[in-house]
JSON list of C-alpha atoms in Angstrom, two decimals:
[
{"chain": "A", "resi": 1, "resn": "LYS", "atom": "CA", "xyz": [-16.08, 5.52, 3.08]},
{"chain": "A", "resi": 2, "resn": "LYS", "atom": "CA", "xyz": [-12.85, 4.42, 1.73]},
{"chain": "A", "resi": 3, "resn": "ILE", "atom": "CA", "xyz": [-10.64, 5.53, 4.36]},
{"chain": "A", "resi": 4, "resn": "ASN", "atom": "CA", "xyz": [-13.64, 3.52, 6.97]},
{"chain": "A", "resi": 5, "resn": "LYS", "atom": "CA", "xyz": [-13.47, 0.78, 4.62]},
{"chain": "A", "resi": 6, "resn": "LEU", "atom": "CA", "xyz": [-9.91, 0.13, 4.68]},
{"chain": "A", "resi": 7, "resn": "VAL", "atom": "CA", "xyz": [-9.79, 0.89, 8.70]},
{"chain": "A", "resi": 8, "resn": "GLN", "atom": "CA", "xyz": [-12.26, -2.00, 8.41]},
{"chain": "A", "resi": 9, "resn": "GLN", "atom": "CA", "xyz": [-9.62, -4.13, 6.41]},
{"chain": "A", "resi": 10, "resn": "CYS", "atom": "CA", "xyz": [-6.64, -2.96, 8.69]},
{"chain": "A", "resi": 11, "resn": "LYS", "atom": "CA", "xyz": [-9.18, -4.35, 11.69]},
{"chain": "A", "resi": 12, "resn": "THR", "atom": "CA", "xyz": [-9.81, -7.49, 10.58]},
{"chain": "A", "resi": 13, "resn": "ILE", "atom": "CA", "xyz": [-5.72, -8.00, 9.62]},
{"chain": "A", "resi": 14, "resn": "LYS", "atom": "CA", "xyz": [-5.62, -7.29, 13.29]},
{"chain": "A", "resi": 15, "resn": "LYS", "atom": "CA", "xyz": [-7.90, -9.91, 14.64]},
{"chain": "A", "resi": 16, "resn": "ASN", "atom": "CA", "xyz": [-6.37, -13.00, 12.41]},
{"chain": "A", "resi": 17, "resn": "LYS", "atom": "CA", "xyz": [-2.95, -12.27, 13.38]},
{"chain": "A", "resi": 18, "resn": "ALA", "atom": "CA", "xyz": [-2.32, -11.93, 10.01]},
{"chain": "A", "resi": 19, "resn": "LYS", "atom": "CA", "xyz": [0.17, -8.51, 8.24]},
{"chain": "A", "resi": 20, "resn": "ILE", "atom": "CA", "xyz": [-0.14, -5.73, 6.23]},
{"chain": "A", "resi": 21, "resn": "LEU", "atom": "CA", "xyz": [2.67, -4.72, 3.62]},
{"chain": "A", "resi": 22, "resn": "ILE", "atom": "CA", "xyz": [2.95, -1.21, 1.88]},
{"chain": "A", "resi": 23, "resn": "PHE", "atom": "CA", "xyz": [5.43, -0.22, -1.78]},
{"chain": "A", "resi": 24, "resn": "GLY", "atom": "CA", "xyz": [6.38, 2.13, -2.83]},
{"chain": "A", "resi": 25, "resn": "ASN", "atom": "CA", "xyz": [8.99, 3.96, -4.81]},
{"chain": "A", "resi": 26, "resn": "GLY", "atom": "CA", "xyz": [10.72, 6.99, -4.11]},
{"chain": "A", "resi": 27, "resn": "GLY", "atom": "CA", "xyz": [8.56, 9.55, -1.76]},
{"chain": "A", "resi": 28, "resn": "SER", "atom": "CA", "xyz": [5.95, 6.83, -1.72]},
{"chain": "A", "resi": 29, "resn": "ALA", "atom": "CA", "xyz": [8.49, 4.48, 0.24]},
{"chain": "A", "resi": 30, "resn": "ALA", "atom": "CA", "xyz": [9.18, 6.98, 2.46]},
{"chain": "A", "resi": 31, "resn": "ILE", "atom": "CA", "xyz": [5.60, 6.79, 2.94]},
{"chain": "A", "resi": 32, "resn": "ALA", "atom": "CA", "xyz": [5.38, 3.27, 2.68]},
{"chain": "A", "resi": 33, "resn": "ASN", "atom": "CA", "xyz": [7.95, 3.74, 6.13]},
{"chain": "A", "resi": 34, "resn": "HIS", "atom": "CA", "xyz": [6.39, 6.16, 8.10]},
{"chain": "A", "resi": 35, "resn": "PHE", "atom": "CA", "xyz": [3.12, 4.52, 7.76]},
{"chain": "A", "resi": 36, "resn": "ALA", "atom": "CA", "xyz": [5.10, 1.23, 8.42]},
{"chain": "A", "resi": 37, "resn": "VAL", "atom": "CA", "xyz": [6.32, 2.52, 11.46]},
{"chain": "A", "resi": 38, "resn": "ASP", "atom": "CA", "xyz": [3.82, 3.60, 13.38]},
{"chain": "A", "resi": 39, "resn": "MET", "atom": "CA", "xyz": [1.23, 0.49, 11.92]},
{"chain": "A", "resi": 40, "resn": "THR", "atom": "CA", "xyz": [3.35, -1.33, 14.29]},
{"chain": "A", "resi": 41, "resn": "LYS", "atom": "CA", "xyz": [4.80, 0.62, 17.42]},
{"chain": "A", "resi": 42, "resn": "ASN", "atom": "CA", "xyz": [0.62, 2.50, 17.67]},
{"chain": "A", "resi": 43, "resn": "ALA", "atom": "CA", "xyz": [-1.81, 0.16, 16.14]},
{"chain": "A", "resi": 44, "resn": "LYS", "atom": "CA", "xyz": [-0.21, -2.80, 17.14]},
{"chain": "A", "resi": 45, "resn": "ILE", "atom": "CA", "xyz": [-0.53, -4.52, 13.17]},
{"chain": "A", "resi": 46, "resn": "ARG", "atom": "CA", "xyz": [2.42, -5.95, 12.14]},
{"chain": "A", "resi": 47, "resn": "THR", "atom": "CA", "xyz": [2.99, -3.97, 8.79]},
{"chain": "A", "resi": 48, "resn": "GLN", "atom": "CA", "xyz": [6.52, -4.01, 6.87]},
{"chain": "A", "resi": 49, "resn": "SER", "atom": "CA", "xyz": [7.60, -1.41, 4.01]},
{"chain": "A", "resi": 50, "resn": "PHE", "atom": "CA", "xyz": [10.02, -2.85, 1.93]},
{"chain": "A", "resi": 51, "resn": "SER", "atom": "CA", "xyz": [12.80, -0.22, 0.92]},
{"chain": "A", "resi": 52, "resn": "ASP", "atom": "CA", "xyz": [15.62, -2.30, 2.24]},
{"chain": "A", "resi": 53, "resn": "SER", "atom": "CA", "xyz": [18.45, -1.37, -0.38]},
{"chain": "A", "resi": 54, "resn": "SER", "atom": "CA", "xyz": [19.99, -5.23, -0.36]},
{"chain": "A", "resi": 55, "resn": "LEU", "atom": "CA", "xyz": [16.15, -6.67, -1.36]},
{"chain": "A", "resi": 56, "resn": "ILE", "atom": "CA", "xyz": [15.62, -4.30, -3.68]},
{"chain": "A", "resi": 57, "resn": "THR", "atom": "CA", "xyz": [18.88, -4.20, -5.77]},
{"chain": "A", "resi": 58, "resn": "CYS", "atom": "CA", "xyz": [19.26, -8.50, -5.00]},
{"chain": "A", "resi": 59, "resn": "LEU", "atom": "CA", "xyz": [15.46, -8.83, -6.50]},
{"chain": "A", "resi": 60, "resn": "ALA", "atom": "CA", "xyz": [15.58, -6.12, -9.31]},
{"chain": "A", "resi": 61, "resn": "ASN", "atom": "CA", "xyz": [18.88, -8.02, -10.39]},
{"chain": "A", "resi": 62, "resn": "ASP", "atom": "CA", "xyz": [17.21, -11.23, -10.62]},
{"chain": "A", "resi": 63, "resn": "TYR", "atom": "CA", "xyz": [14.01, -10.76, -11.76]},
{"chain": "A", "resi": 64, "resn": "GLY", "atom": "CA", "xyz": [14.87, -7.00, -13.41]},
{"chain": "A", "resi": 65, "resn": "HIS", "atom": "CA", "xyz": [13.65, -3.91, -11.86]},
{"chain": "A", "resi": 66, "resn": "SER", "atom": "CA", "xyz": [10.18, -4.28, -13.19]},
{"chain": "A", "resi": 67, "resn": "ASN", "atom": "CA", "xyz": [9.29, -7.28, -11.34]},
{"chain": "A", "resi": 68, "resn": "TRP", "atom": "CA", "xyz": [10.71, -7.38, -7.62]},
{"chain": "A", "resi": 69, "resn": "VAL", "atom": "CA", "xyz": [7.88, -5.80, -5.84]},
{"chain": "A", "resi": 70, "resn": "LYS", "atom": "CA", "xyz": [6.24, -9.01, -7.37]},
{"chain": "A", "resi": 71, "resn": "LYS", "atom": "CA", "xyz": [8.86, -11.36, -6.15]},
{"chain": "A", "resi": 72, "resn": "ALA", "atom": "CA", "xyz": [8.87, -9.47, -2.45]},
{"chain": "A", "resi": 73, "resn": "VAL", "atom": "CA", "xyz": [4.99, -10.65, -2.85]},
{"chain": "A", "resi": 74, "resn": "GLU", "atom": "CA", "xyz": [5.82, -13.64, -3.58]},
{"chain": "A", "resi": 75, "resn": "PHE", "atom": "CA", "xyz": [8.29, -14.19, -0.91]},
{"chain": "A", "resi": 76, "resn": "TYR", "atom": "CA", "xyz": [6.39, -12.40, 1.79]},
{"chain": "A", "resi": 77, "resn": "SER", "atom": "CA", "xyz": [2.78, -12.37, 1.65]},
{"chain": "A", "resi": 78, "resn": "SER", "atom": "CA", "xyz": [-0.05, -14.92, 3.35]},
{"chain": "A", "resi": 79, "resn": "LYS", "atom": "CA", "xyz": [-3.26, -15.31, 1.89]},
{"chain": "A", "resi": 80, "resn": "ASN", "atom": "CA", "xyz": [-5.09, -13.77, 4.84]},
{"chain": "A", "resi": 81, "resn": "ASP", "atom": "CA", "xyz": [-2.71, -10.12, 4.75]},
{"chain": "A", "resi": 82, "resn": "LEU", "atom": "CA", "xyz": [-3.13, -6.80, 3.07]},
{"chain": "A", "resi": 83, "resn": "ILE", "atom": "CA", "xyz": [-1.11, -5.26, 0.78]},
{"chain": "A", "resi": 84, "resn": "ILE", "atom": "CA", "xyz": [-0.85, -1.53, 0.48]},
{"chain": "A", "resi": 85, "resn": "PHE", "atom": "CA", "xyz": [1.05, 0.24, -3.20]},
{"chain": "A", "resi": 86, "resn": "ILE", "atom": "CA", "xyz": [1.05, 3.15, -3.77]},
{"chain": "A", "resi": 87, "resn": "SER", "atom": "CA", "xyz": [2.09, 4.58, -7.01]},
{"chain": "A", "resi": 88, "resn": "SER", "atom": "CA", "xyz": [1.39, 8.51, -7.36]},
{"chain": "A", "resi": 89, "resn": "SER", "atom": "CA", "xyz": [0.91, 8.03, -11.64]},
{"chain": "A", "resi": 90, "resn": "GLY", "atom": "CA", "xyz": [-0.63, 4.78, -10.99]},
{"chain": "A", "resi": 91, "resn": "ASN", "atom": "CA", "xyz": [1.71, 3.16, -13.49]},
{"chain": "A", "resi": 92, "resn": "SER", "atom": "CA", "xyz": [5.05, 2.39, -11.96]},
{"chain": "A", "resi": 93, "resn": "ALA", "atom": "CA", "xyz": [6.04, -1.06, -13.64]},
{"chain": "A", "resi": 94, "resn": "ASN", "atom": "CA", "xyz": [6.93, -2.86, -10.86]},
{"chain": "A", "resi": 95, "resn": "ILE", "atom": "CA", "xyz": [3.84, -1.69, -8.63]},
{"chain": "A", "resi": 96, "resn": "VAL", "atom": "CA", "xyz": [0.94, -2.61, -11.13]},
{"chain": "A", "resi": 97, "resn": "ASN", "atom": "CA", "xyz": [2.46, -6.29, -12.24]},
{"chain": "A", "resi": 98, "resn": "ALA", "atom": "CA", "xyz": [2.56, -6.62, -8.41]},
{"chain": "A", "resi": 99, "resn": "ALA", "atom": "CA", "xyz": [-0.61, -5.85, -8.28]},
{"chain": "A", "resi": 100, "resn": "LYS", "atom": "CA", "xyz": [-1.75, -8.26, -10.90]},
{"chain": "A", "resi": 101, "resn": "PHE", "atom": "CA", "xyz": [0.36, -11.11, -9.39]},
{"chain": "A", "resi": 102, "resn": "ALA", "atom": "CA", "xyz": [-1.28, -10.34, -5.75]},
{"chain": "A", "resi": 103, "resn": "LEU", "atom": "CA", "xyz": [-4.86, -10.37, -7.89]},
{"chain": "A", "resi": 104, "resn": "SER", "atom": "CA", "xyz": [-4.28, -13.75, -9.43]},
{"chain": "A", "resi": 105, "resn": "LYS", "atom": "CA", "xyz": [-3.14, -15.03, -6.02]},
{"chain": "A", "resi": 106, "resn": "LYS", "atom": "CA", "xyz": [-6.20, -13.47, -4.30]},
{"chain": "A", "resi": 107, "resn": "ILE", "atom": "CA", "xyz": [-4.23, -11.56, -1.70]},
{"chain": "A", "resi": 108, "resn": "LYS", "atom": "CA", "xyz": [-6.45, -8.35, -0.44]},
{"chain": "A", "resi": 109, "resn": "PHE", "atom": "CA", "xyz": [-4.82, -5.62, -1.55]},
{"chain": "A", "resi": 110, "resn": "THR", "atom": "CA", "xyz": [-5.27, -1.76, -1.77]},
{"chain": "A", "resi": 111, "resn": "THR", "atom": "CA", "xyz": [-3.80, 1.17, -4.08]},
{"chain": "A", "resi": 112, "resn": "PHE", "atom": "CA", "xyz": [-2.84, 4.46, -4.03]},
{"chain": "A", "resi": 113, "resn": "THR", "atom": "CA", "xyz": [-2.28, 6.76, -6.98]},
{"chain": "A", "resi": 114, "resn": "GLY", "atom": "CA", "xyz": [-2.71, 10.21, -8.37]},
{"chain": "A", "resi": 115, "resn": "PHE", "atom": "CA", "xyz": [-2.35, 11.61, -12.58]},
{"chain": "A", "resi": 116, "resn": "GLU", "atom": "CA", "xyz": [-4.83, 9.77, -14.61]},
{"chain": "A", "resi": 117, "resn": "LYS", "atom": "CA", "xyz": [-8.13, 8.76, -13.08]},
{"chain": "A", "resi": 118, "resn": "ASN", "atom": "CA", "xyz": [-8.29, 5.41, -14.70]},
{"chain": "A", "resi": 119, "resn": "ASN", "atom": "CA", "xyz": [-4.65, 4.50, -14.52]},
{"chain": "A", "resi": 120, "resn": "LYS", "atom": "CA", "xyz": [-3.07, 1.02, -14.63]},
{"chain": "A", "resi": 121, "resn": "LEU", "atom": "CA", "xyz": [-2.99, 0.50, -11.11]},
{"chain": "A", "resi": 122, "resn": "SER", "atom": "CA", "xyz": [-6.07, 1.27, -10.05]},
{"chain": "A", "resi": 123, "resn": "LYS", "atom": "CA", "xyz": [-8.13, -0.92, -12.86]},
{"chain": "A", "resi": 124, "resn": "ASN", "atom": "CA", "xyz": [-7.01, -3.62, -10.86]},
{"chain": "A", "resi": 125, "resn": "SER", "atom": "CA", "xyz": [-7.93, -2.28, -7.87]},
{"chain": "A", "resi": 126, "resn": "LYS", "atom": "CA", "xyz": [-11.04, -2.99, -5.99]},
{"chain": "A", "resi": 127, "resn": "LEU", "atom": "CA", "xyz": [-10.51, 0.07, -2.93]},
{"chain": "A", "resi": 128, "resn": "ASN", "atom": "CA", "xyz": [-7.97, 3.21, -4.86]},
{"chain": "A", "resi": 129, "resn": "PHE", "atom": "CA", "xyz": [-7.80, 6.12, -3.26]},
{"chain": "A", "resi": 130, "resn": "TRP", "atom": "CA", "xyz": [-7.12, 8.67, -6.74]},
{"chain": "A", "resi": 131, "resn": "VAL", "atom": "CA", "xyz": [-5.73, 12.06, -5.83]},
{"chain": "A", "resi": 132, "resn": "ASN", "atom": "CA", "xyz": [-6.59, 14.45, -8.62]},
{"chain": "A", "resi": 133, "resn": "SER", "atom": "CA", "xyz": [-3.81, 16.09, -8.93]},
{"chain": "A", "resi": 134, "resn": "LYS", "atom": "CA", "xyz": [-1.00, 15.81, -11.24]},
{"chain": "A", "resi": 135, "resn": "SER", "atom": "CA", "xyz": [1.60, 17.19, -9.14]},
{"chain": "A", "resi": 136, "resn": "TYR", "atom": "CA", "xyz": [3.81, 14.34, -7.30]},
{"chain": "A", "resi": 137, "resn": "ASN", "atom": "CA", "xyz": [4.12, 16.61, -3.79]},
{"chain": "A", "resi": 138, "resn": "MET", "atom": "CA", "xyz": [0.69, 16.97, -3.82]},
{"chain": "A", "resi": 139, "resn": "ILE", "atom": "CA", "xyz": [-0.37, 13.42, -4.95]},
{"chain": "A", "resi": 140, "resn": "GLU", "atom": "CA", "xyz": [1.77, 11.79, -1.82]},
{"chain": "A", "resi": 141, "resn": "ASN", "atom": "CA", "xyz": [1.10, 14.70, 0.59]},
{"chain": "A", "resi": 142, "resn": "ILE", "atom": "CA", "xyz": [-2.33, 13.44, 0.55]},
{"chain": "A", "resi": 143, "resn": "HIS", "atom": "CA", "xyz": [-1.38, 9.91, 0.04]},
{"chain": "A", "resi": 144, "resn": "GLN", "atom": "CA", "xyz": [0.22, 9.96, 3.96]},
{"chain": "A", "resi": 145, "resn": "ILE", "atom": "CA", "xyz": [-2.42, 12.40, 5.55]},
{"chain": "A", "resi": 146, "resn": "ILE", "atom": "CA", "xyz": [-4.89, 9.46, 4.74]},
{"chain": "A", "resi": 147, "resn": "LEU", "atom": "CA", "xyz": [-2.78, 6.52, 5.92]},
{"chain": "A", "resi": 148, "resn": "LEU", "atom": "CA", "xyz": [-1.51, 8.73, 8.98]},
{"chain": "A", "resi": 149, "resn": "SER", "atom": "CA", "xyz": [-5.47, 8.86, 9.86]},
{"chain": "A", "resi": 150, "resn": "VAL", "atom": "CA", "xyz": [-6.02, 5.89, 9.50]},
{"chain": "A", "resi": 151, "resn": "VAL", "atom": "CA", "xyz": [-3.55, 4.87, 11.92]},
{"chain": "A", "resi": 152, "resn": "ASP", "atom": "CA", "xyz": [-5.15, 7.44, 14.49]},
{"chain": "A", "resi": 153, "resn": "ALA", "atom": "CA", "xyz": [-8.55, 6.41, 13.40]},
{"chain": "A", "resi": 154, "resn": "ILE", "atom": "CA", "xyz": [-7.36, 2.62, 14.52]},
{"chain": "A", "resi": 155, "resn": "ILE", "atom": "CA", "xyz": [-5.41, 3.94, 17.89]},
{"chain": "A", "resi": 156, "resn": "GLY", "atom": "CA", "xyz": [-8.95, 6.27, 18.68]},
{"chain": "A", "resi": 157, "resn": "LYS", "atom": "CA", "xyz": [-7.48, 9.30, 18.22]},
{"chain": "A", "resi": 158, "resn": "SER", "atom": "CA", "xyz": [-8.85, 10.47, 14.94]},
{"chain": "A", "resi": 159, "resn": "GLU", "atom": "CA", "xyz": [-10.06, 13.80, 15.02]},
{"chain": "A", "resi": 160, "resn": "TYR", "atom": "CA", "xyz": [-11.05, 13.97, 10.97]},
{"chain": "A", "resi": 161, "resn": "LYS", "atom": "CA", "xyz": [-14.67, 14.38, 10.38]},
{"chain": "A", "resi": 162, "resn": "GLY", "atom": "CA", "xyz": [-15.80, 13.71, 6.89]},
{"chain": "A", "resi": 163, "resn": "LEU", "atom": "CA", "xyz": [-12.80, 12.23, 5.15]}
]
């Protein structure tokens, strides 16, 4: 049900000629990059991942590490965009601060978390994909499966039933 909701959000983004911005740290950034490429290339939905070291270090240097994602959202997002935040712990300060900013600006966002169900990021999200695990690799792999299943569903090649 939640995956279908995210699929519909992405289709609305495409219809409105808006874009998806996706953020993560470490392994979650790699997942974000993979998703952004597949959404842009295969689903034809403009999707941008933020893992350019010059951008990250510039914004972190000027605004602090805990605010670089918030500043990227401020600089790159538009009101009709969709933002996806990935944080295995759900407590990454840079991701949580950006989600709070997006909420204050009424920018729609979806979150992917793990560890504790009631983490800081999930508390700010209307649509959260929580993985009941404390293992980074398990959480990240499930996040990737869900996100890439969304791509497959949009392009009509989903073989996953009941996720």
